[in-house]
Coordinates of N, CA and C in Angstrom, one line a residue:
M407 N 104.9 179.6 176.3 CA 104.4 179.6 174.9 C 103.5 178.3 174.8
S408 N 102.4 178.4 174.2 CA 101.5 177.3 174.1 C 102.0 176.3 173.0
A409 N 101.5 175.1 173.1 CA 101.9 174.0 172.1 C 101.6 174.5 170.7
H410 N 100.4 175.1 170.5 CA 100.1 175.6 169.1 C 101.1 176.6 168.7
A411 N 101.5 177.6 169.5 CA 102.4 178.6 169.1 C 103.8 178.0 168.8
A412 N 104.2 177.0 169.5 CA 105.5 176.3 169.3 C 105.5 175.6 167.9
S413 N 104.3 175.0 167.6 CA 104.2 174.3 166.3 C 104.0 175.2 165.1
A414 N 103.7 176.5 165.3 CA 103.4 177.4 164.2 C 104.7 177.9 163.6
G415 N 105.8 177.5 163.9 CA 107.0 178.1 163.3 C 107.5 179.3 164.1
A416 N 108.2 180.2 163.4 CA 108.7 181.4 164.1 C 107.5 182.4 164.3
V417 N 107.2 182.7 165.5 CA 106.2 183.6 165.8 C 106.7 184.6 166.9
S418 N 106.0 185.7 167.0 CA 106.3 186.6 168.1 C 105.0 187.2 168.6
R419 N 105.1 187.7 169.8 CA 103.9 188.3 170.4 C 103.7 189.7 170.0
R420 N 102.5 190.1 169.8 CA 102.1 191.5 169.5 C 101.5 192.1 170.7
R421 N 101.2 193.4 170.6 CA 100.5 194.0 171.7 C 99.1 193.3 171.8
G422 N 98.7 193.1 173.0 CA 97.4 192.4 173.2 C 97.6 190.9 173.3
G423 N 98.8 190.4 173.1 CA 99.0 189.0 173.3 C 98.8 188.1 172.0
A424 N 98.4 188.7 170.9 CA 98.1 188.0 169.7 C 99.4 187.5 169.1
L425 N 99.4 186.3 168.5 CA 100.6 185.7 167.9 C 100.6 186.2 166.5
R426 N 101.8 186.4 165.9 CA 102.0 186.8 164.6 C 103.1 185.9 163.9
S427 N 102.8 185.4 162.8 CA 103.8 184.6 162.1 C 104.9 185.5 161.5
R428 N 106.1 184.9 161.5 CA 107.2 185.6 160.9 C 107.7 185.0 159.6
G429 N 106.8 184.4 158.9 CA 107.1 184.0 157.5 C 107.6 182.5 157.4
I430 N 107.7 181.8 158.5 CA 108.1 180.4 158.3 C 106.8 179.6 158.5
P431 N 106.3 179.1 157.4 CA 105.0 178.4 157.5 C 105.2 177.0 158.1
S432 N 104.1 176.5 158.7 CA 104.0 175.2 159.2 C 102.7 174.6 158.8
R433 N 102.7 173.3 158.5 CA 101.4 172.7 158.1 C 100.3 172.8 159.2
T434 N 100.7 173.0 160.4 CA 99.7 173.1 161.5 C 99.1 174.5 161.6
V435 N 99.6 175.5 160.8 CA 99.1 176.8 160.9 C 97.7 176.9 160.2
A436 N 97.6 176.3 159.1 CA 96.4 176.4 158.3 C 95.3 175.4 158.7
A437 N 94.1 175.8 158.6 CA 92.9 174.9 158.7 C 92.9 174.0 157.5
P438 N 92.1 172.9 157.5 CA 92.1 172.0 156.4 C 91.8 172.8 155.1
T439 N 90.8 173.7 155.1 CA 90.5 174.5 153.9 C 90.5 176.0 154.4
A440 N 91.6 176.7 154.4 CA 91.6 178.0 154.8 C 91.4 179.0 153.7
T441 N 91.1 180.2 154.0 CA 90.9 181.3 153.0 C 92.2 182.1 153.1
V442 N 92.9 182.2 152.0 CA 94.2 182.9 151.9 C 94.1 184.0 151.0
L443 N 94.7 185.2 151.4 CA 94.9 186.3 150.4 C 96.3 186.3 149.9
L444 N 96.5 186.1 148.6 CA 97.8 186.1 148.0 C 97.9 187.5 147.4
A445 N 98.8 188.3 148.0 CA 98.9 189.7 147.7 C 100.2 190.1 147.1
S446 N 100.2 191.2 146.3 CA 101.5 191.7 145.8 C 101.4 193.2 145.7
E447 N 102.5 193.9 146.0 CA 102.5 195.3 145.8 C 102.9 195.7 144.4
G448 N 102.8 194.8 143.5 CA 103.1 195.1 142.1 C 104.1 194.1 141.5
R449 N 104.8 193.4 142.3 CA 105.8 192.5 141.7 C 105.0 191.2 141.2
P450 N 105.6 190.5 140.3 CA 105.0 189.3 139.8 C 105.0 188.3 140.9
F451 N 104.0 187.4 140.9 CA 103.8 186.3 141.9 C 104.8 185.3 141.6
S452 N 105.7 185.0 142.5 CA 106.7 184.0 142.4 C 106.2 182.6 142.6
R453 N 106.9 181.6 142.1 CA 106.6 180.2 142.3 C 106.5 179.9 143.8
E454 N 107.4 180.5 144.6 CA 107.4 180.2 146.0 C 106.1 180.7 146.7
S455 N 105.7 181.9 146.3 CA 104.5 182.5 146.9 C 103.2 181.7 146.5
L456 N 103.2 181.2 145.2 CA 102.1 180.4 144.8 C 102.1 179.1 145.5
A457 N 103.2 178.4 145.7 CA 103.3 177.2 146.4 C 102.9 177.3 147.8
L458 N 103.4 178.4 148.5 CA 103.0 178.7 149.9 C 101.5 178.9 150.0
A459 N 100.9 179.7 149.1 CA 99.5 179.9 149.2 C 98.7 178.6 149.0
T460 N 99.2 177.8 148.1 CA 98.5 176.5 147.9 C 98.6 175.6 149.2
E461 N 99.8 175.5 149.8 CA 99.9 174.7 151.0 C 99.1 175.3 152.1
L462 N 99.1 176.6 152.3 CA 98.3 177.2 153.4 C 96.8 177.1 153.2
A463 N 96.4 177.1 152.0 CA 95.0 177.0 151.7 C 94.4 175.6 151.9
G464 N 95.3 174.7 152.2 CA 94.9 173.3 152.5 C 94.8 172.5 151.2
G465 N 95.5 172.9 150.1 CA 95.4 172.1 148.9 C 94.1 172.2 148.2
A466 N 93.7 171.2 147.5 CA 92.4 171.2 146.7 C 91.3 171.5 147.6
G467 N 90.4 172.4 147.2 CA 89.2 172.7 148.0 C 89.4 174.0 148.7
G468 N 90.6 174.5 148.9 CA 90.8 175.8 149.6 C 90.5 177.0 148.7
T469 N 90.4 178.1 149.3 CA 90.1 179.3 148.5 C 91.3 180.3 148.7
V470 N 91.7 180.9 147.5 CA 92.7 181.9 147.5 C 92.2 183.1 146.7
H471 N 92.3 184.3 147.4 CA 91.9 185.5 146.8 C 93.3 186.2 146.3
V472 N 93.4 186.5 145.1 CA 94.6 187.1 144.5 C 94.4 188.6 144.4
L473 N 95.3 189.4 145.0 CA 95.2 190.8 144.9 C 96.6 191.4 144.5
S474 N 96.5 192.3 143.5 CA 97.8 193.0 143.1 C 97.5 194.5 143.2
I475 N 98.5 195.3 143.5 CA 98.3 196.8 143.6 C 99.0 197.4 142.4
A476 N 98.2 198.3 141.8 CA 98.8 199.2 140.7 C 99.1 200.5 141.4
R477 N 100.3 200.8 141.5 CA 100.8 201.9 142.3 C 100.4 203.3 141.7
V478 N 99.8 204.1 142.6 CA 99.5 205.5 142.3 C 100.7 206.2 142.9
H479 N 101.4 207.1 142.1 CA 102.6 207.6 142.6 C 102.5 208.9 143.5
G480 N 101.4 209.4 143.6 CA 101.2 210.6 144.5 C 100.1 211.5 144.1
V481 N 100.1 212.7 144.7 CA 99.1 213.7 144.4 C 99.8 215.0 144.0
S482 N 99.1 215.9 143.3 CA 99.7 217.2 143.0 C 98.8 218.2 143.6
F483 N 99.3 219.1 144.4 CA 98.5 220.1 145.1 C 97.3 219.5 145.9
G484 N 97.5 218.3 146.4 CA 96.5 217.7 147.2 C 95.4 217.1 146.5
L485 N 95.5 217.1 145.1 CA 94.4 216.5 144.3 C 95.0 215.4 143.4
P486 N 94.3 214.4 143.1 CA 94.8 213.4 142.2 C 95.2 214.0 140.8
N487 N 96.3 213.6 140.3 CA 96.8 214.1 139.1 C 96.9 212.9 138.1
P488 N 96.3 213.1 136.9 CA 96.3 211.9 136.0 C 97.7 211.5 135.6
G489 N 98.7 212.3 135.6 CA 100.1 212.0 135.3 C 100.7 211.1 136.4
L490 N 100.1 211.0 137.6 CA 100.7 210.2 138.6 C 99.9 208.9 138.8
L491 N 98.8 208.7 138.1 CA 98.1 207.5 138.1 C 98.7 206.4 137.3
P492 N 98.4 205.1 137.6 CA 99.0 204.0 136.7 C 98.6 204.2 135.3
T493 N 99.5 203.9 134.4 CA 99.2 204.0 132.9 C 98.4 202.7 132.5
R494 N 97.8 202.8 131.4 CA 97.1 201.7 130.9 C 97.9 200.4 130.8
A495 N 99.2 200.6 130.4 CA 100.1 199.4 130.3 C 100.4 198.8 131.7
E496 N 100.5 199.7 132.7 CA 100.7 199.2 134.1 C 99.5 198.5 134.6
W497 N 98.3 199.0 134.3 CA 97.0 198.3 134.7 C 97.0 196.9 134.0
D498 N 97.3 196.9 132.7 CA 97.2 195.6 132.0 C 98.3 194.6 132.5
E499 N 99.5 195.1 132.8 CA 100.5 194.2 133.4 C 100.0 193.6 134.7
Q500 N 99.4 194.4 135.6 CA 98.9 193.8 136.8 C 97.8 192.8 136.6
R501 N 96.9 193.2 135.7 CA 95.8 192.2 135.4 C 96.3 190.9 134.8
D502 N 97.4 191.0 134.0 CA 97.9 189.7 133.4 C 98.6 188.9 134.6
Q503 N 99.3 189.6 135.5 CA 99.9 188.9 136.6 C 98.9 188.2 137.4
V504 N 97.7 188.8 137.7 CA 96.7 188.3 138.5 C 96.0 187.1 137.8
R505 N 95.8 187.3 136.5 CA 95.2 186.2 135.6 C 96.1 185.0 135.6
R506 N 97.4 185.1 135.5 CA 98.3 184.0 135.5 C 98.3 183.3 136.9
A507 N 98.3 184.1 137.9 CA 98.3 183.5 139.3 C 97.0 182.7 139.5
V508 N 95.8 183.3 139.1 CA 94.5 182.6 139.3 C 94.5 181.3 138.5
R509 N 95.0 181.4 137.3 CA 95.1 180.2 136.4 C 95.9 179.1 137.1
S510 N 97.1 179.5 137.6 CA 98.0 178.6 138.2 C 97.4 177.9 139.4
L511 N 96.7 178.7 140.3 CA 96.1 178.2 141.5 C 94.9 177.3 141.1
G512 N 94.2 177.7 140.1 CA 93.0 176.8 139.6 C 93.5 175.5 139.1
S513 N 94.7 175.4 138.5 CA 95.2 174.2 138.0 C 95.6 173.3 139.2
R514 N 95.8 173.9 140.3 CA 96.2 173.1 141.5 C 95.0 172.6 142.3
G515 N 93.8 172.9 141.8 CA 92.6 172.4 142.5 C 92.0 173.4 143.5
L516 N 92.5 174.7 143.5 CA 92.0 175.7 144.4 C 90.9 176.5 143.8
R517 N 90.0 177.0 144.6 CA 89.1 178.1 144.1 C 89.8 179.4 144.2
A518 N 90.0 180.1 143.1 CA 90.8 181.3 143.1 C 90.1 182.4 142.2
H519 N 90.2 183.6 142.7 CA 89.8 184.7 141.9 C 90.6 185.9 142.3
G520 N 90.7 186.9 141.4 CA 91.6 188.0 141.7 C 91.1 189.4 141.3
E521 N 91.8 190.4 141.7 CA 91.5 191.8 141.4 C 92.8 192.6 141.5
V522 N 92.7 193.8 140.8 CA 93.8 194.7 140.9 C 93.2 196.0 141.4
L523 N 93.9 196.6 142.4 CA 93.5 197.9 143.0 C 94.6 198.9 142.8
G524 N 94.2 200.1 142.6 CA 95.1 201.2 142.4 C 95.1 202.1 143.7
T525 N 96.3 202.3 144.3 CA 96.4 203.0 145.6 C 97.8 203.5 145.8
R526 N 97.9 204.5 146.7 CA 99.2 204.9 147.2 C 99.5 204.2 148.5
K527 N 98.5 203.7 149.1 CA 98.7 203.1 150.5 C 98.4 201.6 150.4
A528 N 99.4 200.9 149.8 CA 99.3 199.4 149.6 C 99.0 198.7 150.9
T529 N 99.7 199.0 151.9 CA 99.6 198.3 153.2 C 98.2 198.3 153.7
Q530 N 97.6 199.5 153.7 CA 96.2 199.7 154.2 C 95.2 198.9 153.3
R531 N 95.4 199.0 152.0 CA 94.5 198.3 151.1 C 94.6 196.8 151.2
I532 N 95.8 196.2 151.4 CA 96.0 194.8 151.5 C 95.4 194.3 152.8
C533 N 95.7 195.0 153.9 CA 95.1 194.6 155.2 C 93.6 194.7 155.2
G534 N 93.1 195.8 154.6 CA 91.6 196.0 154.5 C 90.9 194.9 153.7
A535 N 91.6 194.6 152.5 CA 91.0 193.5 151.7 C 91.0 192.2 152.4
A536 N 92.0 191.9 153.1 CA 92.0 190.6 153.9 C 90.9 190.6 154.9
E537 N 90.7 191.7 155.6 CA 89.6 191.7 156.6 C 88.2 191.6 155.9
T538 N 88.0 192.4 154.8 CA 86.8 192.4 154.1 C 86.4 191.0 153.5
L539 N 87.4 190.3 153.0 CA 87.2 189.0 152.3 C 87.2 187.9 153.4
G540 N 87.4 188.2 154.6 CA 87.4 187.2 155.7 C 88.5 186.2 155.6
C541 N 89.7 186.6 155.1 CA 90.9 185.7 155.0 C 91.5 185.4 156.3
S542 N 92.0 184.2 156.5 CA 92.6 183.8 157.7 C 94.1 184.1 157.7
M543 N 94.7 184.4 156.6 CA 96.1 184.7 156.5 C 96.4 185.3 155.1
I544 N 97.6 186.0 155.1 CA 98.1 186.7 153.9 C 99.4 186.1 153.5
V545 N 99.6 185.9 152.2 CA 100.9 185.4 151.6 C 101.4 186.4 150.7
M546 N 102.6 186.8 150.8 CA 103.2 187.8 149.9 C 104.6 187.4 149.5
G547 N 105.0 187.6 148.3 CA 106.4 187.5 147.9 C 107.2 188.7 148.5
A548 N 108.4 188.6 148.9 CA 109.1 189.7 149.5 C 110.6 189.6 149.2
D549 N 111.2 190.8 149.3 CA 112.7 190.9 149.3 C 113.2 190.7 150.7
R550 N 114.4 190.5 150.9 CA 115.0 190.4 152.3 C 114.8 191.7 153.0
S551 N 114.6 191.6 154.3 CA 114.3 192.8 155.1 C 115.5 193.7 155.1
R552 N 115.3 195.0 155.1 CA 116.4 196.0 155.2 C 116.3 196.6 156.6
L553 N 117.3 197.5 156.9 CA 117.2 198.3 158.1 C 115.9 199.1 158.1
R554 N 115.2 199.3 159.2 CA 114.0 200.0 159.2 C 114.0 201.4 158.7
L555 N 115.1 202.1 159.0 CA 115.3 203.5 158.6 C 115.2 203.6 157.0
V556 N 115.9 202.7 156.4 CA 116.0 202.6 154.9 C 114.7 202.0 154.4
A557 N 114.2 201.0 155.0 CA 113.1 200.2 154.5 C 111.8 201.0 154.4
D558 N 111.6 202.0 155.3 CA 110.4 202.8 155.2 C 110.3 203.6 154.0
M559 N 111.4 203.8 153.3 CA 111.4 204.6 152.1 C 111.4 203.8 150.8
L560 N 111.4 202.4 150.9 CA 111.4 201.6 149.8 C 110.1 200.9 149.5
W561 N 109.6 201.0 148.3 CA 108.3 200.3 147.9 C 108.5 198.8 148.0
S562 N 109.7 198.3 147.8 CA 109.9 196.8 147.8 C 109.8 196.3 149.2
Q563 N 109.8 197.1 150.2 CA 109.6 196.6 151.6 C 108.2 196.7 152.1
E564 N 107.2 196.8 151.1 CA 105.8 196.8 151.5 C 105.4 195.5 152.2
P565 N 105.8 194.4 151.8 CA 105.4 193.1 152.5 C 105.7 193.2 154.0
Q566 N 106.9 193.7 154.3 CA 107.3 193.8 155.7 C 106.4 194.8 156.5
R567 N 105.9 195.8 155.8 CA 105.0 196.8 156.4 C 103.6 196.1 156.6
V568 N 103.2 195.3 155.7 CA 102.0 194.5 155.8 C 102.1 193.6 157.0
Q569 N 103.2 192.9 157.1 CA 103.4 192.0 158.2 C 103.3 192.7 159.6
R570 N 103.9 193.9 159.7 CA 103.8 194.6 160.9 C 102.4 195.1 161.3
R571 N 101.6 195.4 160.2 CA 100.3 196.1 160.5 C 99.2 195.1 160.6
A572 N 99.2 194.0 159.9 CA 98.1 193.0 159.7 C 97.7 192.4 161.1
K573 N 96.4 192.2 161.2 CA 95.9 191.5 162.4 C 95.9 190.0 162.3
I574 N 96.2 189.5 161.1 CA 96.2 188.1 160.9 C 97.6 187.7 160.5
P575 N 97.9 186.4 160.5 CA 99.3 186.0 160.1 C 99.6 186.3 158.7
V576 N 100.9 186.8 158.5 CA 101.4 187.2 157.2 C 102.6 186.3 156.9
H577 N 102.6 185.5 155.8 CA 103.7 184.6 155.5 C 104.4 185.2 154.3
L578 N 105.7 185.5 154.4 CA 106.5 186.1 153.3 C 107.3 185.0 152.6
A579 N 107.1 184.9 151.3 CA 108.0 184.0 150.5 C 109.1 184.8 150.0
I580 N 110.3 184.7 150.6 CA 111.4 185.5 150.2 C 111.9 185.1 148.8
D581 N 111.9 186.1 147.9 CA 112.4 185.9 146.6 C 113.9 185.8 146.6
S582 N 114.4 184.8 145.9 CA 115.8 184.6 145.9 C 116.5 185.2 144.7

């Protein structure tokens, strides 16, 4: 293992030899001013995830993109059904969460902006947004990991799915 990999905290190898973070951040992981995606599958942004995003963005002068997912619950007969789309209250709740996170990050001296996306496939949208925005890492609040058989059926395990799928380091701030 290289010196950089040893200093990056808990990491594991992926196919192709790329290193992947396992949620234990280190000050040596981030560049002085990194671009971080602070993402949520709909849960409120915790203090831990905001602090972790601030640290990994390199403090004042860094950039944080805030993304929250408004969950689309499914389709009916293969077509989108208005009854399965997020309600106006759900959209407003997600926008308020993003607004509060952007305000909090801005008060810490970071450049921050946010958006809310509606989708059934949160993992794909979060990974795609990170790639599109040119982010060097993703930060998400998360519950403790569950057994994989059970976890694949739980929406609350979306951060772990993002961590498995993403091509960039994903840091999980475990909610206590």
